[in-house]
Short mmCIF file of C-alpha atoms in Angstrom, two decimals:
data_model
loop_
_atom_site.label_atom_id
_atom_site.label_comp_id
_atom_site.label_asym_id
_atom_site.label_seq_id
_atom_site.Cartn_x
_atom_site.Cartn_y
_atom_site.Cartn_z
CA MET A 1 0.00 0.00 0.00
CA GLY A 2 1.34 3.43 -0.97
CA GLN A 3 1.68 6.46 1.25
CA SER A 4 -1.57 8.01 -0.04
CA GLY A 5 -3.43 4.72 0.52
CA SER A 6 -2.05 4.42 4.05
CA MET A 7 -3.06 8.01 4.82
CA SER A 8 -6.55 7.38 3.45
CA CYS A 9 -6.91 4.29 5.63
CA ARG A 10 -5.80 6.18 8.74
CA MET A 11 -8.25 8.97 7.88
CA GLU A 12 -11.11 6.48 7.58
CA ILE A 13 -10.22 4.94 10.95
CA LEU A 14 -10.06 8.39 12.55
CA LEU A 15 -13.43 9.37 11.09
CA PHE A 16 -14.96 6.12 12.34
CA ILE A 17 -13.65 6.72 15.88
CA MET A 18 -15.01 10.27 15.82
CA TYR A 19 -18.37 8.97 14.60
CA VAL A 20 -18.63 6.44 17.42
CA PHE A 21 -17.63 9.07 19.99
CA CYS A 22 -20.22 11.54 18.69
CA LEU A 23 -22.87 8.84 18.58
CA GLN A 24 -22.27 8.05 22.24
CA ILE A 25 -22.56 11.69 23.18
CA SER A 26 -25.59 12.46 21.03
CA CYS A 27 -27.60 9.40 21.96
CA GLY A 28 -27.56 9.83 25.65
CA MET A 29 -25.02 7.20 26.66
CA GLN A 30 -23.85 9.38 29.49
CA GLU A 31 -24.11 8.12 33.04
CA ASN A 32 -27.87 8.78 33.31
CA ARG A 33 -28.54 7.66 29.74
CA ILE A 34 -31.16 10.32 29.09
CA CYS A 35 -31.48 12.18 25.81
CA THR A 36 -32.27 15.80 26.51
CA ALA A 37 -34.67 17.89 24.47
CA ALA A 38 -31.80 19.55 22.64
CA GLU A 39 -30.40 16.16 21.68
CA GLU A 40 -33.68 14.54 20.78
CA TRP A 41 -33.34 15.02 17.05
CA GLN A 42 -30.08 13.08 17.21
CA CYS A 43 -31.62 10.25 19.22
CA MET A 44 -34.96 9.78 17.54
CA ASP A 45 -35.32 7.21 14.78
CA THR A 46 -35.46 9.14 11.52
CA THR A 47 -38.26 6.85 10.36
CA SER A 48 -40.48 7.77 13.34
CA SER A 49 -44.04 8.58 12.35
CA SER A 50 -47.30 9.76 13.87
CA LYS A 51 -48.64 6.43 12.66
CA LEU A 52 -47.64 3.16 14.32
CA LEU A 53 -48.71 -0.44 13.95
CA ILE A 54 -47.89 -2.93 16.70
CA LYS A 55 -48.19 -6.26 15.02
CA GLY A 56 -48.57 -9.85 16.15
CA GLY A 57 -48.58 -9.42 19.93
CA THR A 58 -50.94 -10.57 22.65
CA VAL A 59 -52.99 -7.51 23.54
CA VAL A 60 -53.93 -7.54 27.22
CA ASN A 61 -56.58 -5.48 28.96
CA ALA A 62 -57.85 -5.93 32.51
CA ASP A 63 -60.84 -7.95 31.30
CA ARG A 64 -59.50 -9.89 28.31
CA GLN A 65 -56.54 -10.74 26.11
CA GLN A 66 -56.33 -11.52 22.42
CA LEU A 67 -53.88 -11.95 19.56
CA ALA A 68 -54.30 -8.68 17.69
CA ASP A 69 -52.61 -5.74 16.04
CA VAL A 70 -52.84 -2.20 17.42
CA TYR A 71 -52.98 0.74 15.02
CA ILE A 72 -52.14 4.23 16.30
CA GLU A 73 -52.51 7.65 14.71
CA ASP A 74 -51.56 10.99 16.24
CA GLY A 75 -51.20 9.61 19.74
CA VAL A 76 -54.55 7.81 19.86
CA ILE A 77 -55.44 4.14 19.36
CA VAL A 78 -57.51 3.78 16.20
CA ALA A 79 -58.05 0.03 15.93
CA VAL A 80 -57.38 -3.20 17.83
CA GLN A 81 -57.98 -6.27 15.68
CA PRO A 82 -56.14 -9.07 13.89
CA ASN A 83 -54.33 -8.57 10.58
CA ILE A 84 -54.51 -4.79 10.17
CA GLN A 85 -53.15 -3.68 6.80
CA VAL A 86 -51.41 -0.30 6.56
CA ALA A 87 -49.65 1.94 4.06
CA ASP A 88 -45.88 2.28 3.68
CA GLU A 89 -45.53 5.43 5.80
CA VAL A 90 -46.64 3.59 8.94
CA ARG A 91 -43.90 2.33 11.24
CA ILE A 92 -44.39 -1.30 12.20
CA LEU A 93 -43.29 -2.81 15.52
CA ASP A 94 -43.13 -6.60 15.66
CA ALA A 95 -44.54 -7.83 18.99
CA SER A 96 -44.68 -11.53 18.15
CA GLY A 97 -44.36 -13.65 21.30
CA LYS A 98 -44.72 -10.57 23.50
CA TYR A 99 -47.43 -8.85 25.51
CA VAL A 100 -48.89 -5.50 24.43
CA MET A 101 -50.37 -3.77 27.48
CA PRO A 102 -51.48 -0.35 28.72
CA GLY A 103 -48.62 1.70 30.11
CA GLY A 104 -48.37 1.70 33.87
CA ILE A 105 -50.02 4.41 35.95
CA ASP A 106 -48.29 5.11 39.26
CA PRO A 107 -50.88 6.54 41.68
CA HIS A 108 -48.39 7.67 44.32
CA THR A 109 -45.23 9.71 43.71
CA HIS A 110 -43.39 12.64 45.27
CA LEU A 111 -41.16 14.36 42.70
CA GLU A 112 -39.16 17.40 43.76
CA MET A 113 -40.97 17.35 47.11
CA PRO A 114 -39.70 19.59 49.94
CA PHE A 115 -39.57 17.43 53.05
CA MET A 116 -37.66 17.24 56.35
CA GLY A 117 -35.31 20.04 55.35
CA GLN A 118 -34.47 18.39 52.02
CA THR A 119 -35.95 18.29 48.53
CA ALA A 120 -36.49 14.96 46.78
CA ILE A 121 -33.73 14.68 44.22
CA ASP A 122 -35.82 13.42 41.29
CA ASP A 123 -37.62 16.24 39.53
CA PHE A 124 -40.39 16.08 36.95
CA PHE A 125 -37.88 15.28 34.20
CA SER A 126 -35.54 12.74 35.78
CA GLY A 127 -38.33 11.01 37.69
CA GLN A 128 -40.50 10.73 34.61
CA ALA A 129 -37.58 9.58 32.49
CA ALA A 130 -37.05 6.78 34.99
CA ALA A 131 -40.75 5.96 34.87
CA LEU A 132 -40.80 5.68 31.08
CA ALA A 133 -37.74 3.42 31.09
CA GLY A 134 -39.65 1.14 33.45
CA GLY A 135 -42.92 1.06 31.50
CA THR A 136 -44.92 3.67 33.44
CA THR A 137 -46.51 6.26 31.16
CA MET A 138 -48.44 8.37 33.69
CA HIS A 139 -48.16 9.18 37.38
CA ILE A 140 -50.12 11.15 39.97
CA ASP A 141 -47.98 13.33 42.21
CA PHE A 142 -48.87 14.89 45.55
CA VAL A 143 -48.99 18.68 45.73
CA ILE A 144 -47.97 20.12 49.10
CA PRO A 145 -49.53 23.47 50.12
CA SER A 146 -47.30 26.53 49.94
CA ASN A 147 -47.47 28.90 52.90
CA GLY A 148 -50.64 27.12 53.94
CA SER A 149 -52.30 27.81 50.59
CA LEU A 150 -53.54 24.98 48.38
CA ALA A 151 -53.83 27.32 45.38
CA GLU A 152 -50.23 28.52 45.77
CA GLY A 153 -49.06 24.95 46.16
CA PHE A 154 -50.81 23.94 42.95
CA GLU A 155 -49.22 26.78 41.00
CA ALA A 156 -45.77 25.96 42.41
CA TYR A 157 -46.08 22.33 41.32
CA ALA A 158 -47.46 23.31 37.92
CA LYS A 159 -44.29 25.36 37.48
CA LYS A 160 -42.10 22.41 38.52
CA ALA A 161 -43.92 20.19 36.05
CA GLU A 162 -43.17 22.39 33.03
CA LYS A 163 -40.16 20.17 32.37
CA SER A 164 -42.30 17.00 32.24
CA CYS A 165 -41.73 14.43 29.52
CA MET A 166 -44.85 12.31 30.10
CA ASP A 167 -48.42 12.69 31.28
CA TYR A 168 -49.12 13.42 34.92
CA ALA A 169 -51.88 14.49 37.29
CA PHE A 170 -52.03 15.82 40.84
CA HIS A 171 -53.45 14.83 44.20
CA MET A 172 -53.62 17.69 46.71
CA ALA A 173 -52.52 17.47 50.35
CA VAL A 174 -54.53 19.21 53.06
CA THR A 175 -52.38 20.03 56.10
CA SER A 176 -54.56 22.58 57.93
CA TRP A 177 -58.09 23.91 57.91
CA ASN A 178 -59.72 27.30 57.45
CA GLU A 179 -62.15 28.96 55.08
CA GLY A 180 -59.37 29.54 52.55
CA VAL A 181 -58.57 25.84 52.42
CA ALA A 182 -62.23 24.96 51.83
CA ARG A 183 -62.47 27.59 49.11
CA ASP A 184 -59.30 26.38 47.44
CA MET A 185 -60.55 22.78 47.49
CA GLU A 186 -63.65 23.82 45.56
CA ILE A 187 -61.66 25.79 42.99
CA LEU A 188 -59.15 22.98 42.52
CA VAL A 189 -61.90 20.45 41.85
CA LYS A 190 -64.06 22.61 39.62
CA GLU A 191 -61.33 24.43 37.68
CA LYS A 192 -57.99 22.62 38.03
CA GLY A 193 -58.77 18.93 37.54
CA ILE A 194 -58.04 17.76 41.10
CA ASN A 195 -60.32 14.97 42.35
CA SER A 196 -58.47 13.68 45.43
CA PHE A 197 -57.19 15.18 48.67
CA LYS A 198 -54.71 13.58 51.05
CA PHE A 199 -54.74 13.97 54.83
CA PHE A 200 -51.62 13.09 56.83
CA MET A 201 -52.34 11.40 60.16
CA ALA A 202 -48.58 11.33 60.82
CA TYR A 203 -45.63 13.79 60.88
CA LYS A 204 -46.64 15.66 64.00
CA GLY A 205 -45.66 19.32 63.91
CA SER A 206 -45.50 19.54 60.12
CA LEU A 207 -48.02 17.78 57.88
CA MET A 208 -50.22 16.04 60.43
CA VAL A 209 -53.91 16.94 60.91
CA ASN A 210 -56.21 16.02 63.80
CA ASP A 211 -59.59 14.30 63.73
CA GLU A 212 -61.46 17.61 63.53
CA VAL A 213 -59.68 18.46 60.28
CA LEU A 214 -60.24 14.93 59.00
CA LEU A 215 -63.98 15.26 59.55
CA LYS A 216 -64.20 18.69 57.92
CA GLY A 217 -62.01 17.57 55.05
CA PHE A 218 -63.96 14.35 54.50
CA LYS A 219 -67.25 16.28 54.44
CA MET A 220 -65.85 18.72 51.88
CA CYS A 221 -64.52 15.87 49.74
CA LYS A 222 -67.94 14.26 49.75
CA ASP A 223 -69.67 17.49 48.69
CA LEU A 224 -67.18 18.01 45.86
CA GLY A 225 -67.07 14.40 44.66
CA ALA A 226 -63.38 14.17 45.46
CA LEU A 227 -61.72 11.08 46.91
CA ALA A 228 -60.37 11.42 50.46
CA GLN A 229 -56.96 9.82 51.00
CA VAL A 230 -55.09 9.19 54.24
CA HIS A 231 -51.54 8.48 55.31
CA ALA A 232 -52.59 6.28 58.22
CA GLU A 233 -50.25 6.31 61.21
CA ASN A 234 -51.02 7.64 64.68
CA GLY A 235 -48.76 10.70 64.68
CA ASP A 236 -49.01 11.38 68.41
CA ALA A 237 -48.04 7.81 69.27
CA VAL A 238 -45.21 7.86 66.70
CA ALA A 239 -43.78 10.99 68.37
CA GLU A 240 -43.91 9.19 71.69
CA GLY A 241 -42.24 6.15 70.15
CA GLN A 242 -39.45 8.29 68.74
CA SER A 243 -38.77 9.84 72.14
CA ARG A 244 -38.73 6.39 73.70
CA MET A 245 -36.12 5.12 71.23
CA ILE A 246 -33.87 8.15 71.77
CA LYS A 247 -34.04 7.65 75.55
CA LEU A 248 -32.97 4.04 75.01
CA GLY A 249 -29.96 5.24 73.01
CA ILE A 250 -31.33 3.87 69.73
CA THR A 251 -30.42 6.57 67.24
CA GLY A 252 -29.79 4.54 64.06
CA PRO A 253 -32.21 3.69 61.21
CA GLU A 254 -33.61 0.69 63.10
CA GLY A 255 -35.07 3.22 65.56
CA HIS A 256 -37.31 4.46 62.76
CA ALA A 257 -39.09 1.12 62.45
CA LEU A 258 -39.16 0.49 66.19
CA SER A 259 -40.74 3.87 66.89
CA ARG A 260 -43.72 3.35 64.60
CA PRO A 261 -44.85 -0.30 64.90
CA SER A 262 -47.58 -1.76 62.74
CA MET A 263 -50.22 -1.40 65.48
CA LEU A 264 -50.03 2.38 65.02
CA GLU A 265 -50.71 1.99 61.30
CA GLY A 266 -53.62 -0.31 62.11
CA GLU A 267 -55.10 2.10 64.66
CA ALA A 268 -54.98 5.07 62.31
CA THR A 269 -56.40 3.04 59.43
CA ALA A 270 -59.30 1.90 61.60
CA ARG A 271 -59.95 5.46 62.80
CA ALA A 272 -59.92 6.92 59.29
CA ILE A 273 -62.24 4.18 58.03
CA ARG A 274 -64.74 4.81 60.83
CA LEU A 275 -64.69 8.58 60.31
CA ALA A 276 -65.21 8.07 56.57
CA LYS A 277 -68.16 5.79 57.34
CA PHE A 278 -69.57 8.39 59.74
CA VAL A 279 -69.44 10.98 56.94
CA ASN A 280 -70.41 8.35 54.30
CA THR A 281 -67.67 9.15 51.83
CA PRO A 282 -65.26 6.83 49.98
CA LEU A 283 -61.76 6.46 51.42
CA TYR A 284 -58.41 5.64 49.84
CA VAL A 285 -55.65 4.40 52.17
CA VAL A 286 -52.22 5.08 50.67
CA HIS A 287 -49.13 2.87 51.10
CA VAL A 288 -50.66 0.01 53.08
CA MET A 289 -47.60 -1.61 54.68
CA SER A 290 -48.88 -3.99 57.34
CA ILE A 291 -51.24 -6.82 58.18
CA ASP A 292 -52.75 -4.55 60.84
CA ALA A 293 -53.86 -1.97 58.27
CA LEU A 294 -54.83 -4.67 55.77
CA ASP A 295 -57.16 -6.33 58.27
CA GLU A 296 -59.01 -3.06 58.87
CA ILE A 297 -59.46 -2.47 55.14
CA VAL A 298 -60.69 -6.00 54.52
CA ARG A 299 -63.14 -5.77 57.42
CA ALA A 300 -64.55 -2.50 56.08
CA ARG A 301 -64.87 -3.75 52.51
CA LYS A 302 -66.64 -6.92 53.67
CA SER A 303 -69.17 -4.73 55.46
CA GLY A 304 -69.86 -2.89 52.21
CA GLN A 305 -67.85 0.26 52.90
CA ARG A 306 -66.07 1.87 49.96
CA VAL A 307 -62.42 1.68 50.95
CA ILE A 308 -59.49 1.39 48.53
CA GLY A 309 -56.20 -0.09 49.77
CA GLU A 310 -52.98 0.81 47.95
CA PRO A 311 -49.87 -1.21 48.76
CA VAL A 312 -46.56 0.03 47.36
CA VAL A 313 -43.91 -2.05 45.67
CA SER A 314 -41.35 -1.69 48.49
CA GLY A 315 -43.83 -3.11 51.00
CA LEU A 316 -44.66 -5.99 48.67
CA VAL A 317 -41.15 -7.19 47.81
CA LEU A 318 -38.85 -6.07 50.67
CA ASP A 319 -38.63 -6.69 54.41
CA ASP A 320 -37.10 -4.61 57.19
CA SER A 321 -33.86 -6.60 57.60
CA LYS A 322 -31.71 -3.95 55.91
CA LEU A 323 -32.66 -1.38 58.55
CA TRP A 324 -30.40 -3.30 60.94
CA ASP A 325 -27.41 -3.27 58.57
CA PRO A 326 -24.24 -2.14 60.44
CA ASP A 327 -23.48 0.27 57.58
CA PHE A 328 -25.53 3.41 58.25
CA MET A 329 -25.64 4.40 54.57
CA ILE A 330 -27.10 1.05 53.58
CA ALA A 331 -29.67 1.05 56.38
CA ALA A 332 -30.71 4.68 55.82
CA GLN A 333 -31.70 3.94 52.22
CA TYR A 334 -34.65 1.92 53.51
CA VAL A 335 -36.16 4.55 55.80
CA MET A 336 -39.70 5.40 54.69
CA SER A 337 -43.06 5.85 56.40
CA PRO A 338 -44.91 3.74 57.24
CA PRO A 339 -41.80 1.58 57.58
CA ILE A 340 -41.01 -1.49 55.53
CA ARG A 341 -42.21 -4.27 57.81
CA SER A 342 -40.78 -7.60 58.90
CA SER A 343 -41.12 -10.62 56.63
CA GLY A 344 -44.67 -11.93 56.67
CA HIS A 345 -46.36 -8.61 56.19
CA ASN A 346 -45.17 -8.49 52.57
CA GLN A 347 -46.48 -12.01 51.91
CA ALA A 348 -49.89 -11.10 53.33
CA LEU A 349 -50.04 -7.96 51.19
CA ARG A 350 -49.20 -9.95 48.05
CA ALA A 351 -51.92 -12.48 48.86
CA ALA A 352 -54.46 -9.69 49.41
CA LEU A 353 -53.48 -8.06 46.14
CA SER A 354 -53.86 -11.34 44.26
CA THR A 355 -57.40 -11.87 45.57
CA GLY A 356 -58.66 -8.30 45.06
CA LEU A 357 -58.70 -7.32 48.73
CA LEU A 358 -56.19 -4.61 47.78
CA GLN A 359 -56.83 -2.86 44.50
CA LEU A 360 -53.70 -1.35 42.92
CA VAL A 361 -49.97 -0.81 43.38
CA GLY A 362 -48.13 2.48 43.80
CA THR A 363 -44.52 3.30 44.68
CA ASP A 364 -44.42 6.28 47.04
CA HIS A 365 -41.33 7.20 45.01
CA CYS A 366 -39.63 9.90 47.10
CA SER A 367 -35.93 9.87 46.32
CA PHE A 368 -33.12 11.17 48.52
CA ASN A 369 -29.45 10.49 47.81
CA SER A 370 -26.78 9.37 50.26
CA THR A 371 -25.77 12.88 51.23
CA GLN A 372 -29.36 13.81 52.03
CA LYS A 373 -29.93 10.64 54.05
CA GLU A 374 -26.74 11.37 55.99
CA ALA A 375 -28.53 14.28 57.68
CA GLY A 376 -29.81 11.74 60.18
CA LEU A 377 -26.46 10.08 60.88
CA ASN A 378 -26.81 10.57 64.63
CA ASP A 379 -30.59 10.79 64.87
CA PHE A 380 -32.97 8.62 62.81
CA ARG A 381 -35.67 11.29 63.18
CA LYS A 382 -33.68 13.48 60.77
CA ILE A 383 -33.28 10.88 58.00
CA PRO A 384 -35.50 12.08 55.12
CA ASN A 385 -38.16 9.45 54.58
CA GLY A 386 -38.44 7.89 51.14
CA VAL A 387 -37.33 5.17 48.73
CA ASN A 388 -37.29 4.77 44.96
CA GLY A 389 -39.60 2.65 42.82
CA ILE A 390 -41.02 4.62 39.89
CA GLU A 391 -38.75 2.83 37.40
CA GLU A 392 -38.74 -0.57 39.08
CA ARG A 393 -42.45 -1.11 39.87
CA MET A 394 -43.61 -2.71 36.61
CA HIS A 395 -40.71 -5.16 36.45
CA LEU A 396 -40.85 -6.14 40.12
CA ILE A 397 -44.60 -6.75 40.16
CA TRP A 398 -44.31 -8.90 37.03
CA ASP A 399 -41.44 -10.88 38.53
CA VAL A 400 -42.93 -11.35 41.99
CA MET A 401 -46.61 -11.69 41.15
CA VAL A 402 -46.94 -12.98 37.57
CA ASN A 403 -43.87 -15.22 37.41
CA SER A 404 -44.87 -16.77 40.73
CA GLY A 405 -48.34 -17.57 39.42
CA GLN A 406 -50.09 -15.40 42.03
CA ILE A 407 -51.84 -13.26 39.43
CA SER A 408 -52.73 -13.49 35.74
CA VAL A 409 -51.47 -11.17 33.04
CA MET A 410 -54.89 -9.49 33.03
CA ASP A 411 -54.65 -8.97 36.79
CA TYR A 412 -51.24 -7.40 36.21
CA VAL A 413 -52.78 -4.83 33.88
CA ARG A 414 -55.53 -4.17 36.40
CA ILE A 415 -53.29 -3.50 39.41
CA THR A 416 -50.62 -1.53 37.54
CA SER A 417 -52.83 0.59 35.28
CA THR A 418 -56.55 0.05 34.82
CA ALA A 419 -57.70 0.20 38.46
CA CYS A 420 -55.91 3.51 38.94
CA ALA A 421 -57.51 4.99 35.81
CA GLN A 422 -60.94 3.85 36.99
CA ILE A 423 -60.56 5.05 40.59
CA PHE A 424 -59.43 8.50 39.50
CA ASN A 425 -62.02 8.75 36.73
CA ILE A 426 -59.81 8.85 33.63
CA TYR A 427 -60.76 5.44 32.20
CA PRO A 428 -60.85 4.45 29.33
CA ARG A 429 -58.78 7.39 28.14
CA LYS A 430 -56.02 5.85 30.23
CA GLY A 431 -55.52 2.30 31.42
CA ALA A 432 -56.83 0.49 28.35
CA ILE A 433 -55.89 -0.57 24.85
CA LEU A 434 -59.14 0.33 23.12
CA PRO A 435 -60.11 2.53 20.15
CA ASN A 436 -60.01 6.22 21.16
CA SER A 437 -57.82 5.56 24.22
CA ASP A 438 -54.52 7.42 24.51
CA ALA A 439 -51.72 5.39 22.95
CA ASP A 440 -49.83 4.78 26.20
CA ILE A 441 -48.54 1.27 25.61
CA ILE A 442 -45.77 -1.08 26.64
CA ILE A 443 -44.41 -4.15 24.90
CA LEU A 444 -43.21 -6.67 27.48
CA ASN A 445 -41.07 -9.67 26.58
CA PRO A 446 -41.80 -12.41 29.16
CA ASN A 447 -38.62 -14.27 28.22
CA ALA A 448 -36.18 -11.35 28.47
CA THR A 449 -34.31 -10.70 31.70
CA PHE A 450 -33.63 -7.54 33.66
CA GLN A 451 -31.32 -6.52 36.49
CA ILE A 452 -31.71 -3.52 38.75
CA THR A 453 -28.70 -1.45 39.72
CA ALA A 454 -28.00 2.16 40.63
CA LYS A 455 -25.35 2.23 37.90
CA SER A 456 -27.92 1.77 35.16
CA HIS A 457 -31.14 3.26 36.53
CA HIS A 458 -32.35 6.65 35.31
CA SER A 459 -33.13 8.27 38.66
CA LYS A 460 -30.73 10.88 40.02
CA MET A 461 -30.30 8.72 43.12
CA ASP A 462 -26.88 7.21 43.82
CA THR A 463 -28.43 4.17 45.51
CA ASN A 464 -31.27 1.75 44.81
CA VAL A 465 -33.17 -0.25 47.45
CA TYR A 466 -33.63 -3.05 44.90
CA GLU A 467 -29.92 -3.19 44.05
CA GLY A 468 -28.93 -6.44 42.34
CA TRP A 469 -32.47 -7.73 41.81
CA ALA A 470 -32.51 -9.91 38.70
CA GLY A 471 -35.70 -11.21 37.15
CA LYS A 472 -37.54 -12.28 34.05
CA GLY A 473 -40.00 -10.21 32.07
CA LYS A 474 -38.74 -6.96 30.58
CA VAL A 475 -40.39 -3.88 29.13
CA GLU A 476 -38.65 -3.57 25.77
CA VAL A 477 -40.72 -0.73 24.30
CA THR A 478 -42.60 2.14 25.94
CA ILE A 479 -44.96 4.27 23.87
CA SER A 480 -46.27 7.53 25.31
CA ARG A 481 -49.12 9.23 23.42
CA GLY A 482 -48.18 7.30 20.31
CA LYS A 483 -44.51 8.20 20.48
CA ILE A 484 -41.81 5.60 21.08
CA VAL A 485 -39.87 6.85 24.09
CA TRP A 486 -38.05 3.69 25.21
CA GLU A 487 -36.56 1.15 22.79
CA HIS A 488 -33.32 -0.84 22.61
CA ASP A 489 -32.57 0.20 26.22
CA ARG A 490 -32.49 3.84 25.19
CA LEU A 491 -34.68 6.80 26.11
CA MET A 492 -35.89 9.20 23.43
CA ILE A 493 -37.69 11.93 25.31
CA GLN A 494 -38.32 15.64 25.09
CA ARG A 495 -38.30 18.01 28.03
CA GLY A 496 -41.65 19.77 28.29
CA SER A 497 -43.58 17.28 26.16
CA GLY A 498 -45.65 15.90 29.05
CA GLN A 499 -49.26 16.93 29.51
CA TYR A 500 -51.30 17.58 32.64
CA ILE A 501 -54.29 15.26 32.85
CA SER A 502 -57.38 16.77 34.41
CA MET A 503 -59.28 14.28 36.58
CA PRO A 504 -63.03 14.93 36.89
CA PRO A 505 -64.90 14.51 40.19
CA PHE A 506 -67.60 12.01 41.12
CA GLY A 507 -65.94 8.82 39.95
CA TYR A 508 -67.64 5.44 40.26
CA LEU A 509 -66.94 5.22 44.00
CA PHE A 510 -69.55 7.95 44.52
CA ASP A 511 -72.32 6.10 42.68
CA GLY A 512 -75.22 5.53 45.06
CA ILE A 513 -73.80 7.57 47.95
CA ASP A 514 -76.91 9.76 47.90
CA LYS A 515 -79.13 6.68 48.17
CA ILE A 516 -77.19 5.44 51.19
CA ASP A 517 -77.65 8.86 52.79
CA SER A 518 -81.36 8.74 52.05
CA THR A 519 -81.70 5.26 53.56
CA TYR A 520 -79.84 6.40 56.67
CA LEU A 521 -82.04 9.46 57.15
CA SER A 522 -85.22 7.43 56.76
CA SER A 523 -83.99 4.92 59.33
CA LEU A 524 -83.52 7.46 62.11
CA LYS A 525 -87.16 7.65 63.14
CA ALA A 526 -86.34 11.07 64.43
CA PRO A 527 -86.92 13.71 65.50
CA VAL A 528 -89.56 12.45 67.92
CA TYR A 529 -92.24 15.07 68.54
CA ARG A 530 -93.12 15.04 72.25
CA ARG A 531 -96.04 16.76 73.89
CA GLY A 532 -95.27 19.76 75.99
CA ILE A 533 -91.81 20.36 74.50
#
């Protein structure tokens, strides 16, 4: 080879190296593996189209499954039937041997939440990116009031969510009571698409409300057709338990679990259920973590009361053993409230979920990194409460519940997507693969494997409470509003592309409430009119 030939060869090699380097940079192969909005044009498939055909898969809804194709146009499902024929400009995804299911809906997240002197490290971009990589296409986040104002809190969270890359909605927390709170609740329901309000029975001195506020809040929720939610722990008793642990010299993460035993979750759950029955309004119990709380929910449901129980993935698949790890940083990762319980509680929760006694699965994703957790190095009361899960939920529930035979594939769709859409009154726009539903879809390969690690997850966290978990059943494609956002282990997302989903009031849980009230009033046989009074 001559000198010119050798130089040409070296030039080709150099150009190839530069191409590979640029490809790595442009396609989001940095540590967090997220393509930013500015880079999206470099990451998106140039053949992407507003028209998609998912061909040859098993389409699964909560009530049925079938071999069918799914045709999508402009973000909406147009047809679900076998052997759909399309024109050349339609992109075709082969789903043969795989499941085609509604994207997950996470009913319980806390992105960018200010809490315990810290702010959750995942914002509305990184948290949603993680969700999409894990097959979740919508989540409902909790808005915390700002300066006591629900309206200000809503506006602050709307501002945070401007960076969103997938669909989201809001619950609203109520942490105090006055005429302004009642007025804001009405405005939020009628004008802002809020249909649920959360009341904290824990976190004394900050978020906690007393029974008087619970009763007033429950009555307002009933009038507005909004679902009342509770974080059920006895906050006064927890405060006493914390003081007891400190006096005993127990300052590490294990003190967190010891200070708030399951009986306190059970007591608060029972109290909230009875107050909701007194008012005659539906109740939603968030992050059910114990047999004690489960028993109260089951008892109420068997009596005919409208109570929804939401376990979270950490409570279903983990136990509290890591809280006793001699390494503080390992143990602190697992601090959340209510605490992850001892082995046995998780098995009972899984059994209840498989039989319909619990209705859906959330995450309570509230992420704090090692530095933030270290704030409680010498006092467990200062460890910010929260674990991850928004990216891991869909895979873990498949692995633990479907692969074990505890639930069917249709049940999987129900507890990860459809039930949430129905409870919060956005079904069948969300939570279904039906004509005219939003094209929020995942393609899951039951034979592919996954492994969870902080090195490869998309959260900003530097740890992962599911570190090293390996399982079978992987989300290979995520489609959000008809757009492929996760494929070939790569995110293709755009900052600001997410949409706020308004949730209307008076969902199905309110059907017949007026008749129950009428029956109650007619049963009173009062007032009794007495002579001489």
